[in-house]
Amino acid sequence: MDYRPGRIFLSAPHMGGHEKNYVQKALEDNWVSTAGPNLTGFEHDICQHTNARHAVAVNSGTAALHLALRLLGVKPGDEVLCSTFTFVGSANPVLYMGATPVFVESEVETWNMCPTSLQEAITARQAAGKLPAAIILTHLYGMPAKVKEIIAVADAFGIPVVEDAAEALGSRYGGHQAGTLGRMGAFSFNGNKIITTSGGGALVTEDERLAEQALFLATQAKDQAPFYQHSQMGYSYRLSNVSAGIGRGQMEVLERRVKQRREIFSFYRSQLQHIEELFFLPEPKACFSNRWLTTVLLPPGHRPEAVRLALEGENIETRPLCKPMHLQPLFASYPYYGNNLSARLFERGLCLPSSSSLTEEDLEKVVKHLRRILEVM
Ligand SMILES: *Cc1c(COP(=O)(O)O)cnc(C)c1O
C-alpha cells in the first residue's frame, strides 16, 4: 500500500480498545492456536448480533464461501450462479470446486443481483440441460440485495442461496440481518472490512448439521480416532484464537462502526449533492445499509481514473467501483446474463474514503478537493 503520513484511507482498520485485552489473555493462557475461549466467544458474539443460530469462525471470507459450496454438495462440472458486480472472493470458490460460474447482472436500485436476470439465467441454463446448483448473492458495499425477490426465484427452482455478506455485517433487509436470509451466509473480517480480525471470516447458518460439518471440514476433516484418520477431504480454514480475540473487541464496537459509516455517507451526500449529476445510491425501503463504502457515480465528462489520480495527489485514497466478474480475464469464457449495468457503473463510479476513523477535518478535506476537481475539471 502507498503510504505517506497524513494519508486518508479508503477503509482502514479501526480498533475499539478492548482487542488487546482479549489478545493478551490468549497469550497469557497459551490459547494461541485454533481453539480457545476467544473463538467460542467471538462466534457467540456474531450469533448475538446477527441472530444467526450458528457461526463458524474461519480464516477468511473466501474460505467461508468455499465451505458453503462444499456443504451444498457442489460437484465438478456443476454450474453456480454468482453476482457479477462483486469482488473476486465471491467467485473464486466456484472455481475451487471445479464448478462453472454463471454471472448474473445487477439491477439499478441496489446495484446487486437482478431477480429478472436471475430468472432468465436459470431458465436458459435449464434449457441448456442443467439446473444450477447454488446461487452466490453479494450485498455489495453493504447495500442489501433484493433478497425477497431473489429467494422467490431461487425457491421456484429449488436452488439454495448463499449470501456473500462479506461487506454487509450490520446491514439489514426487512428487519433481518444480512447473512441470515439464505441457506448460509459468509462474513469477512479482512483488514478493510467494517470490523476486522486482521484476517478472517465466518459462516453462519440456521442449520446445526451444516454448522457442525463446516467446523469439521475447516479443521482437516479428522475422523473420531486416537490417530489421524480421514475419510473426507478437509481444509485448514480455522481462525486462530488470537485473531478471534481481536474480533471480540471489534464486535463490541460494531454498532458504533455502522453508525459512523452511515454518518460519513450522509456527510458526503449533504456536502456534494448540489453537484449536478453526481449520484448517491439511495436506500430502498426494505434495506438498511451499513454503508461500508460510500460510492458515487460521477457526472458524465468526469473519468473516475482522472478523479482518482487528482485525489491521490492530495494523499487521498479512492478506488473505482468493482470491475464486473464477467469482464475479468479470469472469467471471460463463462456464461453471463444481463444488460451490462455493472459495466456502466464501473465506468462512472468511485468509492470515497469511508474509514470510521476519519476525522471531520479529513472528511472536509475530501469534500473540498472533490468540489474543486468536479467543478473545474
Ligand atoms: C472481502 C470480500 C470477500 C472475501 O473475503 P476475504 O476475507 O478477503 O477472503 C468476498 N466477497 C466480497 C464481496 C468481499 O468484499
CSV table of C-alpha atoms and ligand atoms in Angstrom, one decimal:
chain,number,residue,atom,x,y,z
A,1,MET,CA,0.0,0.0,0.0
A,2,ASP,CA,1.1,3.5,-0.8
A,3,TYR,CA,1.8,5.2,2.5
A,4,ARG,CA,2.6,8.9,3.1
A,5,PRO,CA,2.0,10.4,6.5
A,6,GLY,CA,-1.4,12.0,6.8
A,7,ARG,CA,-2.9,9.8,4.2
A,8,ILE,CA,-6.7,9.5,4.1
A,9,PHE,CA,-7.5,5.8,3.6
A,10,LEU,CA,-10.5,4.2,1.8
A,11,SER,CA,-11.2,1.8,4.7
A,12,ALA,CA,-8.6,1.4,7.4
A,13,PRO,CA,-8.7,-1.0,10.4
A,14,HIS,CA,-10.2,0.8,13.5
A,15,MET,CA,-9.6,-0.8,16.9
A,16,GLY,CA,-12.2,-0.3,19.6
A,17,GLY,CA,-9.7,-0.5,22.5
A,18,HIS,CA,-10.5,-3.8,24.2
A,19,GLU,CA,-9.0,-6.0,21.5
A,20,LYS,CA,-5.6,-6.1,23.2
A,21,ASN,CA,-7.2,-7.4,26.5
A,22,TYR,CA,-8.6,-10.4,24.7
A,23,VAL,CA,-5.3,-11.0,22.8
A,24,GLN,CA,-3.3,-10.6,25.9
A,25,LYS,CA,-5.4,-13.1,27.7
A,26,ALA,CA,-4.9,-15.6,24.9
A,27,LEU,CA,-1.2,-15.2,25.1
A,28,GLU,CA,-1.1,-15.4,28.9
A,29,ASP,CA,-3.3,-18.6,28.9
A,30,ASN,CA,-1.4,-20.1,26.0
A,31,TRP,CA,-4.5,-20.3,23.8
A,32,VAL,CA,-2.6,-19.2,20.7
A,33,SER,CA,-3.7,-21.8,18.3
A,34,THR,CA,-7.0,-22.7,16.6
A,35,ALA,CA,-9.0,-23.5,19.8
A,36,GLY,CA,-9.9,-21.5,22.9
A,37,PRO,CA,-12.3,-19.2,24.6
A,38,ASN,CA,-11.9,-16.2,22.2
A,39,LEU,CA,-13.2,-18.4,19.3
A,40,THR,CA,-16.3,-19.6,21.1
A,41,GLY,CA,-16.8,-16.1,22.5
A,42,PHE,CA,-16.4,-14.5,19.0
A,43,GLU,CA,-18.8,-17.0,17.5
A,44,HIS,CA,-21.3,-16.3,20.3
A,45,ASP,CA,-21.0,-12.5,19.7
A,46,ILE,CA,-21.6,-13.0,15.9
A,47,CYS,CA,-24.8,-15.0,16.7
A,48,GLN,CA,-25.9,-12.5,19.3
A,49,HIS,CA,-25.5,-9.6,16.9
A,50,THR,CA,-26.9,-11.2,13.7
A,51,ASN,CA,-29.5,-13.5,15.3
A,52,ALA,CA,-27.9,-16.4,13.4
A,53,ARG,CA,-28.3,-19.7,15.2
A,54,HIS,CA,-24.8,-20.9,14.4
A,55,ALA,CA,-21.5,-19.3,13.4
A,56,VAL,CA,-18.2,-20.9,12.5
A,57,ALA,CA,-15.2,-18.6,12.6
A,58,VAL,CA,-12.7,-19.3,9.8
A,59,ASN,CA,-9.5,-17.6,8.4
A,60,SER,CA,-11.2,-15.7,5.5
A,61,GLY,CA,-14.5,-14.8,4.0
A,62,THR,CA,-13.4,-16.7,0.8
A,63,ALA,CA,-12.9,-19.8,2.9
A,64,ALA,CA,-16.4,-19.4,4.4
A,65,LEU,CA,-17.9,-19.3,0.9
A,66,HIS,CA,-15.8,-22.3,-0.2
A,67,LEU,CA,-17.1,-24.3,2.8
A,68,ALA,CA,-20.7,-23.2,1.9
A,69,LEU,CA,-20.4,-24.6,-1.6
A,70,ARG,CA,-18.8,-27.8,-0.3
A,71,LEU,CA,-21.6,-28.3,2.2
A,72,LEU,CA,-24.2,-27.8,-0.6
A,73,GLY,CA,-22.5,-30.7,-2.4
A,74,VAL,CA,-21.5,-28.7,-5.5
A,75,LYS,CA,-19.7,-31.0,-7.9
A,76,PRO,CA,-17.1,-30.5,-10.6
A,77,GLY,CA,-19.0,-29.5,-13.7
A,78,ASP,CA,-21.9,-28.1,-11.8
A,79,GLU,CA,-22.9,-24.5,-12.5
A,80,VAL,CA,-23.1,-21.9,-9.8
A,81,LEU,CA,-24.9,-18.6,-10.3
A,82,CYS,CA,-23.0,-15.6,-9.0
A,83,SER,CA,-23.4,-11.8,-8.8
A,84,THR,CA,-21.2,-10.3,-11.5
A,85,PHE,CA,-20.9,-7.0,-9.7
A,86,THR,CA,-18.7,-8.1,-6.8
A,87,PHE,CA,-15.2,-8.8,-5.5
A,88,VAL,CA,-13.4,-11.8,-6.8
A,89,GLY,CA,-13.7,-13.5,-3.4
A,90,SER,CA,-17.3,-14.3,-4.3
A,91,ALA,CA,-16.4,-16.2,-7.5
A,92,ASN,CA,-13.1,-17.9,-6.8
A,93,PRO,CA,-14.7,-20.5,-4.5
A,94,VAL,CA,-16.8,-21.7,-7.5
A,95,LEU,CA,-13.5,-22.4,-9.3
A,96,TYR,CA,-12.1,-24.1,-6.2
A,97,MET,CA,-15.0,-26.6,-6.5
A,98,GLY,CA,-14.2,-27.3,-10.2
A,99,ALA,CA,-17.6,-25.8,-10.9
A,100,THR,CA,-18.6,-23.3,-13.6
A,101,PRO,CA,-19.6,-19.8,-12.6
A,102,VAL,CA,-22.6,-18.2,-14.4
A,103,PHE,CA,-22.6,-14.5,-13.8
A,104,VAL,CA,-25.8,-12.5,-13.2
A,105,GLU,CA,-26.2,-8.8,-13.8
A,106,SER,CA,-27.3,-6.2,-11.2
A,107,GLU,CA,-30.5,-4.0,-11.0
A,108,VAL,CA,-30.4,-0.2,-10.6
A,109,GLU,CA,-32.0,0.1,-7.1
A,110,THR,CA,-29.4,-1.8,-5.0
A,111,TRP,CA,-26.7,-2.5,-7.7
A,112,ASN,CA,-27.0,-6.1,-6.6
A,113,MET,CA,-28.3,-9.2,-8.4
A,114,CYS,CA,-31.3,-8.6,-10.6
A,115,PRO,CA,-34.2,-11.0,-10.0
A,116,THR,CA,-35.2,-10.8,-13.6
A,117,SER,CA,-31.7,-11.6,-14.9
A,118,LEU,CA,-31.5,-14.4,-12.4
A,119,GLN,CA,-34.8,-15.9,-13.7
A,120,GLU,CA,-33.5,-15.5,-17.3
A,121,ALA,CA,-30.2,-17.2,-16.4
A,122,ILE,CA,-31.8,-20.2,-14.6
A,123,THR,CA,-34.3,-20.7,-17.4
A,124,ALA,CA,-31.5,-20.6,-20.0
A,125,ARG,CA,-29.2,-23.0,-18.1
A,126,GLN,CA,-32.1,-25.4,-17.5
A,127,ALA,CA,-32.9,-25.3,-21.3
A,128,ALA,CA,-29.2,-26.0,-22.0
A,129,GLY,CA,-29.6,-29.1,-19.9
A,130,LYS,CA,-28.7,-28.4,-16.3
A,131,LEU,CA,-30.2,-26.6,-13.3
A,132,PRO,CA,-27.5,-24.6,-11.4
A,133,ALA,CA,-26.5,-26.0,-8.0
A,134,ALA,CA,-26.4,-22.8,-6.0
A,135,ILE,CA,-26.6,-19.0,-6.0
A,136,ILE,CA,-24.0,-16.7,-4.5
A,137,LEU,CA,-25.7,-13.4,-3.7
A,138,THR,CA,-23.4,-10.5,-2.9
A,139,HIS,CA,-24.6,-7.4,-0.8
A,140,LEU,CA,-22.0,-5.1,-2.4
A,141,TYR,CA,-20.7,-2.1,-0.4
A,142,GLY,CA,-23.1,-3.1,2.4
A,143,MET,CA,-26.3,-2.5,0.5
A,144,PRO,CA,-28.6,-5.5,0.8
A,145,ALA,CA,-29.8,-7.1,-2.4
A,146,LYS,CA,-33.5,-7.5,-3.3
A,147,VAL,CA,-33.5,-10.6,-1.1
A,148,LYS,CA,-37.2,-11.4,-1.2
A,149,GLU,CA,-37.4,-11.3,-5.0
A,150,ILE,CA,-34.2,-13.3,-5.4
A,151,ILE,CA,-35.3,-16.0,-2.9
A,152,ALA,CA,-38.7,-16.2,-4.6
A,153,VAL,CA,-37.0,-17.1,-7.9
A,154,ALA,CA,-34.5,-19.4,-6.2
A,155,ASP,CA,-37.2,-21.3,-4.3
A,156,ALA,CA,-39.3,-21.7,-7.5
A,157,PHE,CA,-36.4,-23.8,-8.9
A,158,GLY,CA,-35.3,-25.3,-5.5
A,159,ILE,CA,-31.8,-23.7,-5.7
A,160,PRO,CA,-30.1,-22.7,-2.4
A,161,VAL,CA,-28.9,-19.2,-1.8
A,162,VAL,CA,-25.6,-18.4,-0.1
A,163,GLU,CA,-25.2,-14.8,0.9
A,164,ASP,CA,-21.9,-13.2,0.4
A,165,ALA,CA,-22.3,-10.7,3.2
A,166,ALA,CA,-18.5,-10.0,3.4
A,167,GLU,CA,-19.2,-6.3,3.2
A,168,ALA,CA,-22.6,-6.2,4.8
A,169,LEU,CA,-22.1,-7.1,8.5
A,170,GLY,CA,-24.7,-5.0,10.4
A,171,SER,CA,-26.8,-4.3,7.3
A,172,ARG,CA,-30.5,-5.4,7.4
A,173,TYR,CA,-33.1,-6.4,4.9
A,174,GLY,CA,-36.8,-6.2,6.1
A,175,GLY,CA,-35.5,-6.1,9.7
A,176,HIS,CA,-33.3,-9.3,9.3
A,177,GLN,CA,-29.6,-9.2,9.4
A,178,ALA,CA,-27.7,-9.6,6.1
A,179,GLY,CA,-26.1,-13.0,6.0
A,180,THR,CA,-29.0,-14.7,7.8
A,181,LEU,CA,-31.5,-14.7,4.9
A,182,GLY,CA,-30.3,-17.5,2.8
A,183,ARG,CA,-29.3,-21.1,3.5
A,184,MET,CA,-25.9,-19.9,4.7
A,185,GLY,CA,-24.1,-16.6,4.9
A,186,ALA,CA,-20.5,-15.6,4.8
A,187,PHE,CA,-18.8,-12.6,6.5
A,188,SER,CA,-15.3,-11.3,6.1
A,189,PHE,CA,-13.1,-9.8,8.8
A,190,ASN,CA,-10.3,-8.8,6.4
A,191,GLY,CA,-8.5,-5.6,7.3
A,192,ASN,CA,-10.6,-3.3,5.0
A,193,LYS,CA,-14.0,-4.5,6.2
A,194,ILE,CA,-16.3,-2.7,8.7
A,195,ILE,CA,-14.6,-4.7,11.5
A,196,THR,CA,-11.5,-6.9,11.3
A,197,THR,CA,-9.7,-9.8,12.9
A,198,SER,CA,-6.6,-8.8,10.9
A,199,GLY,CA,-7.8,-11.6,8.5
A,200,GLY,CA,-10.8,-13.8,9.0
A,201,GLY,CA,-14.3,-14.8,8.2
A,202,ALA,CA,-17.3,-16.6,9.4
A,203,LEU,CA,-20.0,-18.9,8.1
A,204,VAL,CA,-23.5,-18.5,9.6
A,205,THR,CA,-26.5,-20.8,9.3
A,206,GLU,CA,-29.7,-21.8,11.0
A,207,ASP,CA,-28.9,-25.5,10.3
A,208,GLU,CA,-27.0,-27.2,13.1
A,209,ARG,CA,-25.8,-30.1,10.9
A,210,LEU,CA,-24.3,-27.7,8.4
A,211,ALA,CA,-22.5,-25.8,11.1
A,212,GLU,CA,-21.1,-29.0,12.6
A,213,GLN,CA,-20.0,-30.1,9.1
A,214,ALA,CA,-18.4,-26.7,8.4
A,215,LEU,CA,-16.3,-26.9,11.6
A,216,PHE,CA,-15.3,-30.5,10.7
A,217,LEU,CA,-14.2,-29.6,7.2
A,218,ALA,CA,-12.5,-26.4,8.3
A,219,THR,CA,-10.3,-28.4,10.7
A,220,GLN,CA,-8.9,-31.0,8.3
A,221,ALA,CA,-11.9,-33.4,8.5
A,222,LYS,CA,-10.5,-35.6,11.2
A,223,ASP,CA,-12.4,-38.8,11.9
A,224,GLN,CA,-13.0,-39.7,15.5
A,225,ALA,CA,-10.0,-41.8,16.3
A,226,PRO,CA,-6.9,-41.6,18.6
A,227,PHE,CA,-4.7,-41.3,15.5
A,228,TYR,CA,-5.2,-39.0,12.4
A,229,GLN,CA,-7.7,-40.8,10.2
A,230,HIS,CA,-9.5,-39.2,7.3
A,231,SER,CA,-12.5,-40.3,5.2
A,232,GLN,CA,-13.1,-36.9,3.6
A,233,MET,CA,-11.0,-34.1,2.1
A,234,GLY,CA,-10.9,-31.2,4.6
A,235,TYR,CA,-9.2,-27.8,4.8
A,236,SER,CA,-7.1,-25.9,7.2
A,237,TYR,CA,-9.5,-22.9,7.5
A,238,ARG,CA,-10.0,-22.4,11.2
A,239,LEU,CA,-9.5,-18.9,12.6
A,240,SER,CA,-6.8,-18.6,15.4
A,241,ASN,CA,-7.9,-17.8,19.0
A,242,VAL,CA,-5.5,-14.8,18.9
A,243,SER,CA,-7.3,-13.3,15.9
A,244,ALA,CA,-10.7,-14.2,17.4
A,245,GLY,CA,-9.6,-12.0,20.4
A,246,ILE,CA,-9.3,-9.0,18.0
A,247,GLY,CA,-12.8,-10.0,16.7
A,248,ARG,CA,-14.3,-10.0,20.2
A,249,GLY,CA,-13.0,-6.4,20.8
A,250,GLN,CA,-14.3,-5.4,17.4
A,251,MET,CA,-17.8,-6.8,18.0
A,252,GLU,CA,-18.1,-4.5,21.0
A,253,VAL,CA,-18.0,-1.5,18.6
A,254,LEU,CA,-19.7,-2.9,15.6
A,255,GLU,CA,-22.9,-0.9,16.1
A,256,ARG,CA,-20.9,2.2,16.5
A,257,ARG,CA,-18.9,1.5,13.3
A,258,VAL,CA,-22.2,1.1,11.4
A,259,LYS,CA,-23.4,4.4,12.7
A,260,GLN,CA,-20.1,6.1,11.9
A,261,ARG,CA,-20.1,4.7,8.3
A,262,ARG,CA,-23.7,5.9,7.8
A,263,GLU,CA,-22.8,9.3,9.1
A,264,ILE,CA,-19.9,9.5,6.6
A,265,PHE,CA,-22.3,8.7,3.8
A,266,SER,CA,-24.7,11.4,5.0
A,267,PHE,CA,-21.9,13.9,5.3
A,268,TYR,CA,-20.7,13.4,1.7
A,269,ARG,CA,-24.2,13.5,0.3
A,270,SER,CA,-25.2,16.7,2.2
A,271,GLN,CA,-21.9,18.4,1.1
A,272,LEU,CA,-21.9,17.3,-2.5
A,273,GLN,CA,-25.4,16.7,-3.7
A,274,HIS,CA,-25.6,20.1,-5.2
A,275,ILE,CA,-23.1,19.0,-7.9
A,276,GLU,CA,-25.2,18.3,-11.0
A,277,GLU,CA,-25.5,14.6,-11.9
A,278,LEU,CA,-23.3,13.4,-9.1
A,279,PHE,CA,-25.3,10.3,-7.9
A,280,PHE,CA,-25.5,8.7,-4.4
A,281,LEU,CA,-27.3,5.4,-4.2
A,282,PRO,CA,-30.4,5.8,-2.0
A,283,GLU,CA,-31.5,3.2,0.4
A,284,PRO,CA,-34.6,1.3,-0.9
A,285,LYS,CA,-37.4,0.9,1.7
A,286,ALA,CA,-36.7,-2.7,2.8
A,287,CYS,CA,-32.9,-2.0,3.1
A,288,PHE,CA,-30.7,-0.8,5.9
A,289,SER,CA,-27.1,-0.5,4.6
A,290,ASN,CA,-24.1,-0.4,6.8
A,291,ARG,CA,-22.7,2.0,4.1
A,292,TRP,CA,-19.4,0.1,4.4
A,293,LEU,CA,-18.1,2.3,1.5
A,294,THR,CA,-19.7,5.5,0.2
A,295,THR,CA,-19.9,5.2,-3.5
A,296,VAL,CA,-20.7,7.9,-6.1
A,297,LEU,CA,-21.4,7.9,-9.8
A,298,LEU,CA,-19.5,10.9,-11.3
A,299,PRO,CA,-21.2,13.4,-13.6
A,300,PRO,CA,-20.7,12.5,-17.3
A,301,GLY,CA,-17.5,14.0,-18.5
A,302,HIS,CA,-15.5,13.1,-15.4
A,303,ARG,CA,-13.4,10.0,-15.7
A,304,PRO,CA,-13.1,8.1,-12.4
A,305,GLU,CA,-9.4,7.4,-13.1
A,306,ALA,CA,-8.7,11.2,-13.6
A,307,VAL,CA,-10.6,12.0,-10.3
A,308,ARG,CA,-8.8,9.2,-8.5
A,309,LEU,CA,-5.4,10.4,-9.6
A,310,ALA,CA,-6.2,14.0,-8.7
A,311,LEU,CA,-7.2,12.9,-5.2
A,312,GLU,CA,-4.2,10.7,-5.0
A,313,GLY,CA,-2.1,13.9,-5.5
A,314,GLU,CA,-3.7,15.1,-2.3
A,315,ASN,CA,-2.8,11.9,-0.4
A,316,ILE,CA,-6.4,10.8,-0.5
A,317,GLU,CA,-7.2,7.1,-1.4
A,318,THR,CA,-10.2,6.3,-3.6
A,319,ARG,CA,-11.0,3.3,-5.7
A,320,PRO,CA,-13.0,2.6,-8.9
A,321,LEU,CA,-16.2,0.6,-8.4
A,322,CYS,CA,-15.7,-3.2,-8.8
A,323,LYS,CA,-14.8,-4.3,-12.3
A,324,PRO,CA,-17.6,-6.9,-13.0
A,325,MET,CA,-16.6,-10.5,-12.9
A,326,HIS,CA,-17.8,-11.2,-16.5
A,327,LEU,CA,-15.3,-8.6,-17.7
A,328,GLN,CA,-12.4,-10.2,-15.8
A,329,PRO,CA,-9.8,-12.0,-18.0
A,330,LEU,CA,-10.1,-14.9,-15.5
A,331,PHE,CA,-13.8,-15.4,-16.1
A,332,ALA,CA,-14.1,-14.2,-19.8
A,333,SER,CA,-15.2,-17.7,-21.0
A,334,TYR,CA,-18.1,-18.2,-18.6
A,335,PRO,CA,-21.8,-17.5,-19.2
A,336,TYR,CA,-23.3,-14.2,-18.3
A,337,TYR,CA,-26.9,-12.9,-18.2
A,338,GLY,CA,-27.9,-9.2,-18.2
A,339,ASN,CA,-27.7,-5.8,-19.8
A,340,ASN,CA,-24.3,-4.7,-18.7
A,341,LEU,CA,-25.4,-2.2,-16.0
A,342,SER,CA,-22.4,-3.2,-13.9
A,343,ALA,CA,-20.0,-2.3,-16.8
A,344,ARG,CA,-21.6,1.2,-16.9
A,345,LEU,CA,-21.3,1.6,-13.1
A,346,PHE,CA,-17.7,0.6,-13.3
A,347,GLU,CA,-17.1,3.3,-16.0
A,348,ARG,CA,-18.7,6.0,-13.9
A,349,GLY,CA,-18.2,5.2,-10.2
A,350,LEU,CA,-15.8,5.8,-7.4
A,351,CYS,CA,-15.6,4.6,-3.8
A,352,LEU,CA,-14.8,7.5,-1.4
A,353,PRO,CA,-12.7,7.3,1.8
A,354,SER,CA,-15.1,5.7,4.3
A,355,SER,CA,-12.9,4.7,7.2
A,356,SER,CA,-14.8,5.0,10.5
A,357,SER,CA,-11.6,6.6,12.0
A,358,LEU,CA,-11.7,9.6,9.7
A,359,THR,CA,-12.0,12.9,11.4
A,360,GLU,CA,-14.3,15.8,10.5
A,361,GLU,CA,-11.2,17.6,9.2
A,362,ASP,CA,-10.3,14.6,7.0
A,363,LEU,CA,-13.9,14.4,5.5
A,364,GLU,CA,-13.9,18.2,4.9
A,365,LYS,CA,-10.6,17.9,3.1
A,366,VAL,CA,-12.0,15.2,0.8
A,367,VAL,CA,-15.1,17.3,0.1
A,368,LYS,CA,-13.1,20.4,-0.6
A,369,HIS,CA,-10.9,18.6,-3.2
A,370,LEU,CA,-13.8,16.7,-4.8
A,371,ARG,CA,-15.7,20.0,-5.2
A,372,ARG,CA,-12.6,21.6,-6.7
A,373,ILE,CA,-12.0,18.7,-9.1
A,374,LEU,CA,-15.6,18.2,-10.2
A,375,GLU,CA,-16.4,21.9,-10.6
A,376,VAL,CA,-13.2,22.7,-12.6
A,377,MET,CA,-12.2,19.6,-14.5
B,1,LIG,C1,-13.7,-9.2,1.1
B,1,LIG,C2,-14.7,-9.9,0.3
B,1,LIG,C3,-14.6,-11.3,0.1
B,1,LIG,C4,-13.5,-12.1,0.6
B,1,LIG,O1,-13.2,-12.0,2.0
B,1,LIG,P1,-11.7,-12.4,2.5
B,1,LIG,O2,-11.9,-12.4,3.9
B,1,LIG,O3,-10.8,-11.3,2.0
B,1,LIG,O4,-11.4,-13.7,1.9
B,1,LIG,C5,-15.6,-11.9,-0.6
B,1,LIG,N1,-16.6,-11.2,-1.2
B,1,LIG,C6,-16.7,-9.8,-1.0
B,1,LIG,C7,-17.8,-9.1,-1.7
B,1,LIG,C8,-15.7,-9.2,-0.3
B,1,LIG,O5,-15.8,-7.8,-0.2
